[in-house]
Backbone as ProteinMPNN parsed JSONL, in Angstrom:
{"seq_chain_A": "QVQLVESGGGFVQAGGSLRLSCAASGIIFSISAMAWYRQAPGKQRELVAHITPGGRINYVDSVKGRFTISRDNAKNRVYLQMNNLKPEDTAVYYCAAGGSPNTVVAGTGYWGQGTQVTVSS", "coords_chain_A": {"N_chain_A": [[0.213, -63.567, 36.881], [1.852, -65.657, 39.088], [2.799, -65.075, 42.38], [4.699, -65.724, 45.23], [5.629, -64.6, 48.257], [7.889, -64.732, 50.74], [8.442, -63.913, 54.206], [9.888, -62.947, 57.379], [11.963, -64.532, 58.246], [15.169, -65.049, 59.907], [17.734, -64.561, 62.401], [18.137, -66.515, 65.258], [18.394, -67.613, 68.645], [18.836, -70.943, 69.924], [15.88, -72.504, 71.084], [14.338, -70.316, 70.769], [11.807, -68.389, 68.942], [10.212, -67.966, 65.77], [8.153, -66.435, 63.293], [7.058, -67.219, 60.211], [5.846, -65.781, 57.198], [3.851, -65.932, 54.281], [2.952, -64.297, 51.456], [0.542, -64.506, 49.017], [-0.196, -64.161, 45.551], [-1.985, -63.947, 42.444], [-3.101, -66.438, 42.358], [-5.992, -68.464, 43.107], [-6.446, -68.249, 46.178], [-8.008, -69.361, 48.237], [-8.768, -71.886, 47.424], [-6.468, -73.22, 47.12], [-3.894, -75.522, 47.872], [-1.389, -75.223, 50.352], [2.032, -74.962, 51.364], [4.988, -75.371, 53.395], [8.366, -75.653, 52.815], [11.768, -76.637, 53.442], [15.287, -76.15, 53.034], [18.348, -77.226, 53.92], [21.895, -76.495, 54.01], [23.644, -78.498, 51.732], [21.762, -80.484, 51.782], [18.749, -82.201, 50.722], [15.718, -80.613, 49.587], [13.076, -80.351, 51.893], [9.804, -81.274, 52.828], [8.058, -79.489, 55.131], [5.564, -78.792, 56.289], [2.107, -78.96, 55.365], [-1.012, -77.559, 54.267], [-4.373, -78.027, 53.544], [-7.011, -76.651, 51.408], [-9.291, -76.986, 52.939], [-8.296, -77.009, 55.466], [-6.997, -79.218, 56.503], [-4.114, -80.635, 57.944], [-0.652, -81.508, 57.784], [2.467, -82.537, 59.174], [6.042, -82.829, 59.049], [7.751, -85.305, 60.94], [9.838, -84.315, 62.555], [9.203, -81.73, 63.331], [6.83, -81.736, 64.621], [4.677, -80.654, 67.192], [6.182, -78.437, 67.652], [6.133, -76.645, 65.51], [3.651, -74.702, 63.777], [1.395, -74.587, 61.2], [-0.66, -72.305, 59.449], [-3.431, -70.648, 57.843], [-4.737, -67.702, 56.285], [-7.366, -66.957, 54.618], [-8.631, -64.612, 53.919], [-6.626, -62.779, 53.766], [-4.932, -63.858, 51.962], [-2.69, -65.327, 52.826], [-0.259, -67.539, 54.194], [1.073, -69.037, 57.105], [3.872, -69.883, 59.208], [4.398, -70.775, 62.287], [7.074, -71.058, 64.38], [8.341, -72.618, 67.08], [10.477, -73.216, 69.947], [12.964, -73.511, 68.604], [15.619, -75.282, 66.969], [19.138, -75.851, 66.35], [19.301, -77.559, 64.14], [17.148, -76.823, 62.646], [17.954, -74.849, 61.031], [17.898, -73.409, 57.887], [16.97, -72.589, 54.484], [13.765, -71.456, 54.078], [10.905, -72.217, 52.229], [7.941, -71.16, 50.636], [5.17, -72.815, 49.2], [2.722, -73.459, 46.679], [-0.253, -74.949, 45.351], [-2.664, -76.532, 43.153], [-3.754, -78.729, 44.318], [-3.465, -80.927, 47.17], [-1.728, -83.043, 46.492], [-0.136, -81.862, 44.559], [1.407, -79.892, 45.933], [2.723, -81.513, 47.754], [4.211, -83.081, 46.06], [5.833, -81.16, 45.104], [5.487, -79.77, 42.733], [4.197, -77.456, 42.146], [3.802, -73.974, 42.577], [6.455, -71.751, 43.625], [8.036, -69.807, 46.213], [10.715, -67.426, 46.78], [12.16, -67.918, 49.019], [13.233, -67.735, 52.475], [15.737, -67.062, 54.834], [16.448, -68.948, 57.704], [18.197, -69.016, 60.633], [19.502, -70.766, 63.286], [21.13, -70.539, 66.25], [23.32, -72.34, 68.438]], "CA_chain_A": [[1.505, -64.073, 37.314], [1.831, -66.132, 40.467], [3.892, -64.646, 43.252], [4.712, -66.133, 46.625], [6.685, -63.805, 48.869], [8.1, -65.095, 52.136], [9.079, -62.958, 55.102], [9.912, -63.369, 58.77], [13.155, -65.274, 58.614], [16.174, -64.293, 60.644], [18.698, -65.248, 63.271], [17.56, -66.687, 66.58], [19.09, -68.606, 69.472], [18.093, -72.181, 70.183], [14.789, -72.309, 72.022], [13.567, -69.143, 70.396], [10.663, -68.537, 68.029], [10.039, -67.107, 64.605], [6.919, -66.636, 62.545], [7.197, -66.961, 58.787], [4.634, -65.409, 56.496], [3.931, -66.03, 52.823], [1.88, -63.564, 50.784], [0.298, -65.11, 47.706], [-0.998, -63.43, 44.571], [-2.051, -64.615, 41.145], [-3.771, -67.728, 42.502], [-7.21, -68.416, 43.923], [-5.826, -68.743, 47.405], [-8.912, -70.124, 49.101], [-8.887, -73.275, 46.963], [-5.108, -73.72, 46.884], [-3.132, -76.152, 48.945], [-0.195, -74.444, 50.655], [3.026, -75.756, 52.09], [6.306, -74.841, 53.709], [9.508, -76.534, 52.652], [13.048, -76.075, 53.847], [16.489, -76.782, 52.487], [19.573, -76.939, 54.645], [23.081, -76.636, 53.155], [24.076, -79.855, 51.436], [20.674, -81.448, 51.943], [17.617, -82.055, 49.806], [14.577, -79.847, 50.062], [12.225, -81.181, 52.75], [8.473, -80.757, 53.121], [7.922, -79.275, 56.571], [4.141, -78.84, 56.648], [1.205, -78.47, 54.342], [-2.383, -77.331, 54.709], [-5.312, -78.081, 52.433], [-8.0, -75.567, 51.466], [-10.232, -77.256, 54.021], [-7.64, -76.881, 56.755], [-6.317, -80.434, 56.96], [-2.696, -80.294, 58.122], [0.338, -82.55, 58.034], [3.805, -82.071, 59.513], [7.115, -83.8, 59.144], [7.854, -85.715, 62.34], [10.843, -83.557, 63.304], [8.701, -80.43, 63.787], [5.544, -81.909, 65.323], [4.676, -80.124, 68.543], [6.971, -77.197, 67.728], [5.736, -75.754, 64.414], [2.226, -74.655, 63.459], [1.04, -73.948, 59.934], [-2.019, -71.778, 59.426], [-3.715, -69.852, 56.663], [-5.753, -66.659, 56.388], [-7.858, -66.817, 53.246], [-9.011, -63.218, 53.672], [-5.397, -62.024, 53.498], [-4.102, -64.62, 51.014], [-1.417, -65.579, 53.492], [-0.024, -68.743, 54.976], [2.054, -68.744, 58.149], [4.518, -70.989, 59.901], [4.88, -70.403, 63.62], [8.126, -71.991, 64.756], [8.724, -72.469, 68.485], [11.53, -74.12, 70.435], [13.812, -73.771, 67.445], [16.856, -76.02, 67.206], [20.128, -75.583, 65.286], [19.006, -78.382, 62.957], [16.087, -76.171, 61.872], [18.588, -73.878, 60.153], [17.648, -73.725, 56.485], [16.137, -71.649, 53.736], [12.382, -71.91, 54.117], [10.192, -71.85, 51.013], [6.499, -71.295, 50.546], [4.753, -73.467, 47.967], [1.277, -73.473, 46.455], [-0.681, -75.801, 44.253], [-4.105, -76.727, 43.004], [-4.197, -79.869, 45.1], [-2.427, -81.365, 48.12], [-0.725, -83.862, 45.807], [0.774, -80.967, 43.846], [2.389, -79.285, 46.84], [3.533, -82.587, 48.327], [5.15, -83.49, 45.014], [6.715, -80.036, 44.795], [5.343, -79.433, 41.316], [3.39, -76.255, 42.014], [4.495, -72.687, 42.559], [7.428, -71.584, 44.704], [8.589, -68.522, 46.541], [12.173, -67.296, 46.687], [12.758, -68.439, 50.244], [13.714, -66.846, 53.529], [16.741, -67.78, 55.627], [16.299, -69.1, 59.155], [19.438, -69.494, 61.241], [19.342, -71.005, 64.715], [22.435, -70.758, 66.871], [23.275, -73.202, 69.624]], "C_chain_A": [[1.436, -64.444, 38.789], [3.043, -65.607, 41.208], [3.654, -65.15, 44.658], [5.902, -65.44, 47.267], [6.764, -64.131, 50.351], [8.739, -63.947, 52.913], [9.101, -63.562, 56.502], [11.103, -64.195, 59.188], [14.127, -64.405, 59.389], [17.059, -65.198, 61.457], [18.101, -65.322, 64.662], [18.37, -67.726, 67.344], [18.199, -69.831, 69.655], [17.071, -71.961, 71.294], [13.898, -71.133, 71.696], [12.469, -69.448, 69.389], [10.778, -67.56, 66.87], [8.695, -67.419, 63.965], [7.15, -66.244, 61.085], [5.83, -66.653, 58.191], [4.871, -65.527, 54.999], [2.709, -65.337, 52.242], [1.741, -64.087, 49.364], [-0.534, -64.186, 46.833], [-0.97, -64.193, 43.258], [-2.645, -66.004, 41.185], [-5.087, -67.512, 43.24], [-6.849, -69.077, 45.239], [-6.734, -69.689, 48.171], [-9.059, -71.58, 48.667], [-7.523, -73.887, 46.667], [-4.58, -74.433, 48.117], [-1.834, -75.371, 49.114], [0.765, -75.287, 51.491], [4.252, -74.911, 52.413], [7.316, -75.973, 53.543], [10.726, -75.868, 53.261], [14.179, -76.846, 53.188], [17.703, -76.3, 53.245], [20.765, -77.135, 53.709], [23.471, -78.095, 52.971], [23.005, -80.909, 51.552], [19.583, -81.196, 50.914], [16.519, -81.219, 50.439], [13.604, -80.791, 50.764], [10.88, -80.499, 52.97], [8.296, -80.681, 54.634], [6.467, -79.439, 57.01], [3.322, -78.434, 55.442], [-0.216, -78.421, 54.887], [-3.283, -77.286, 53.481], [-6.262, -76.88, 52.481], [-8.995, -75.749, 52.608], [-9.623, -77.234, 55.403], [-7.013, -78.152, 57.302], [-4.815, -80.195, 56.898], [-1.859, -81.544, 58.32], [1.693, -81.912, 58.289], [4.808, -83.208, 59.356], [7.354, -84.085, 60.628], [8.777, -84.806, 63.164], [10.338, -82.221, 63.826], [7.377, -80.544, 64.534], [5.664, -81.434, 66.763], [5.44, -78.829, 68.701], [6.516, -76.173, 66.68], [4.232, -75.828, 64.205], [2.02, -73.924, 62.143], [-0.407, -73.471, 60.024], [-2.2, -70.943, 58.17], [-4.813, -68.842, 56.97], [-6.231, -66.385, 54.971], [-8.259, -65.382, 52.913], [-7.796, -62.372, 53.288], [-4.506, -62.702, 52.474], [-2.714, -64.903, 51.586], [-1.412, -66.942, 54.177], [1.138, -68.458, 55.918], [2.69, -70.043, 58.645], [5.075, -70.446, 61.212], [5.86, -71.471, 64.074], [8.585, -71.69, 66.176], [9.788, -73.492, 68.848], [12.471, -74.516, 69.298], [15.121, -74.423, 67.856], [17.849, -75.69, 66.093], [19.84, -76.38, 64.009], [17.824, -77.849, 62.147], [16.665, -75.119, 60.916], [18.464, -74.304, 58.698], [17.058, -72.505, 55.798], [14.74, -72.243, 53.692], [11.622, -71.332, 52.919], [8.695, -72.073, 51.177], [6.167, -71.939, 49.198], [3.234, -73.489, 47.89], [0.949, -74.393, 45.294], [-2.18, -75.999, 44.26], [-4.644, -77.905, 43.784], [-3.108, -80.225, 46.109], [-1.344, -82.201, 47.445], [0.307, -82.994, 45.102], [1.817, -80.378, 44.775], [3.266, -80.354, 47.474], [4.571, -83.067, 47.323], [6.121, -82.374, 44.656], [6.624, -79.561, 43.365], [4.486, -78.196, 41.089], [4.249, -75.007, 41.917], [5.375, -72.539, 43.808], [7.743, -70.119, 44.948], [10.098, -68.557, 46.452], [12.895, -67.789, 47.928], [13.174, -67.354, 51.217], [14.613, -67.661, 54.451], [16.362, -67.785, 57.107], [17.588, -69.701, 59.683], [19.251, -69.585, 62.739], [20.704, -71.332, 65.303], [22.279, -71.597, 68.133], [23.752, -72.465, 70.859]], "O_chain_A": [[1.015, -63.647, 39.626], [4.17, -65.686, 40.72], [2.559, -65.024, 45.207], [7.047, -65.662, 46.873], [5.842, -63.85, 51.117], [9.471, -63.127, 52.359], [8.425, -64.553, 56.777], [11.245, -64.527, 60.365], [13.942, -63.194, 59.516], [17.13, -66.409, 61.245], [17.616, -64.322, 65.191], [18.965, -68.62, 66.741], [16.975, -69.755, 69.552], [17.357, -71.32, 72.306], [12.826, -70.973, 72.28], [12.231, -70.601, 69.031], [11.361, -66.483, 66.986], [8.174, -68.528, 64.085], [7.403, -65.08, 60.775], [4.806, -67.187, 58.617], [5.968, -65.252, 54.512], [1.574, -65.736, 52.501], [2.708, -64.107, 48.602], [-1.452, -63.517, 47.307], [-0.06, -64.978, 42.994], [-2.695, -66.686, 40.161], [-5.271, -66.499, 43.915], [-6.934, -70.295, 45.392], [-6.278, -70.706, 48.695], [-9.44, -72.424, 49.477], [-7.431, -74.942, 46.041], [-4.793, -74.0, 49.249], [-1.249, -74.911, 48.134], [0.36, -76.194, 52.218], [4.51, -73.883, 51.786], [7.142, -77.079, 54.055], [10.71, -74.674, 53.558], [14.047, -78.019, 52.837], [18.045, -75.118, 53.217], [20.661, -77.862, 52.721], [23.61, -78.837, 53.943], [23.29, -82.101, 51.436], [19.505, -80.123, 50.317], [16.406, -81.13, 51.662], [13.341, -81.894, 50.285], [10.817, -79.304, 53.26], [8.377, -81.694, 55.328], [6.177, -80.139, 57.98], [3.777, -77.662, 54.598], [-0.572, -79.132, 55.826], [-2.991, -76.596, 52.504], [-6.31, -76.171, 53.486], [-9.483, -74.771, 53.174], [-10.322, -77.416, 56.401], [-6.545, -78.172, 58.44], [-4.303, -79.628, 55.933], [-2.297, -82.513, 58.94], [2.031, -80.884, 57.702], [4.474, -84.383, 59.508], [7.176, -83.205, 61.47], [8.516, -84.561, 64.342], [10.983, -81.625, 64.689], [6.86, -79.542, 65.028], [6.621, -81.765, 67.464], [5.369, -78.184, 69.747], [6.517, -74.97, 66.944], [3.612, -76.869, 64.423], [2.428, -72.772, 61.995], [-1.263, -74.143, 60.598], [-1.225, -70.576, 57.514], [-5.695, -69.085, 57.795], [-5.578, -65.666, 54.215], [-8.227, -64.984, 51.748], [-7.922, -61.376, 52.575], [-3.438, -62.186, 52.145], [-1.7, -64.736, 50.908], [-2.435, -67.418, 54.669], [2.069, -67.73, 55.573], [2.127, -71.13, 58.52], [6.09, -69.75, 61.234], [5.515, -72.65, 64.144], [9.152, -70.63, 66.441], [9.976, -74.494, 68.158], [12.734, -75.697, 69.067], [15.66, -74.16, 68.932], [17.44, -75.289, 65.003], [20.119, -75.901, 62.909], [17.529, -78.371, 61.072], [15.94, -74.565, 60.09], [18.866, -75.404, 58.32], [16.695, -71.521, 56.443], [14.559, -73.4, 53.312], [11.684, -70.136, 52.636], [8.255, -73.052, 51.781], [6.803, -71.646, 48.185], [2.549, -73.532, 48.912], [1.754, -74.591, 44.384], [-2.87, -75.682, 45.229], [-5.859, -78.069, 43.903], [-1.948, -79.859, 45.919], [-0.168, -82.081, 47.789], [1.486, -83.343, 45.049], [3.001, -80.365, 44.438], [4.45, -80.112, 47.709], [5.688, -83.419, 47.701], [7.12, -82.614, 43.979], [7.585, -79.005, 42.835], [4.09, -77.918, 39.958], [5.288, -74.996, 41.257], [5.099, -73.099, 44.869], [7.723, -69.299, 44.03], [10.692, -69.576, 46.098], [14.098, -68.048, 47.895], [13.432, -66.212, 50.835], [14.296, -68.797, 54.805], [16.003, -66.755, 57.677], [18.019, -70.763, 59.235], [18.885, -68.607, 63.39], [21.351, -72.296, 64.894], [21.246, -71.563, 68.802], [23.781, -73.038, 71.948]]}, "name": "protein", "num_of_chains": 1, "seq": "QVQLVESGGGFVQAGGSLRLSCAASGIIFSISAMAWYRQAPGKQRELVAHITPGGRINYVDSVKGRFTISRDNAKNRVYLQMNNLKPEDTAVYYCAAGGSPNTVVAGTGYWGQGTQVTVSS"}
């Protein structure tokens, strides 16, 4: 059974930082593409960043220079370091996994339950 468990969300003032973590089980993590999505109230789910098994990374333009995705294959974890947070970053953040980058980009792989990030102005 695949499980993706996010942690690290919370409430922070604008300009602050948070580090999200996603613990994966039930998949061969080292060959899985991983991603972070977010969904703000009333908006569609948005791909924030994804990382391939080989470490190739892509970000949505709105977070470039502020967010960093990374993975630790020894711990089966993927992280999202979020710096200089803005109120518009407020959303539920979801971890996603898939057998290929196309799978996570399409959103057709596995999903976690999400963790809330709230940024106050």
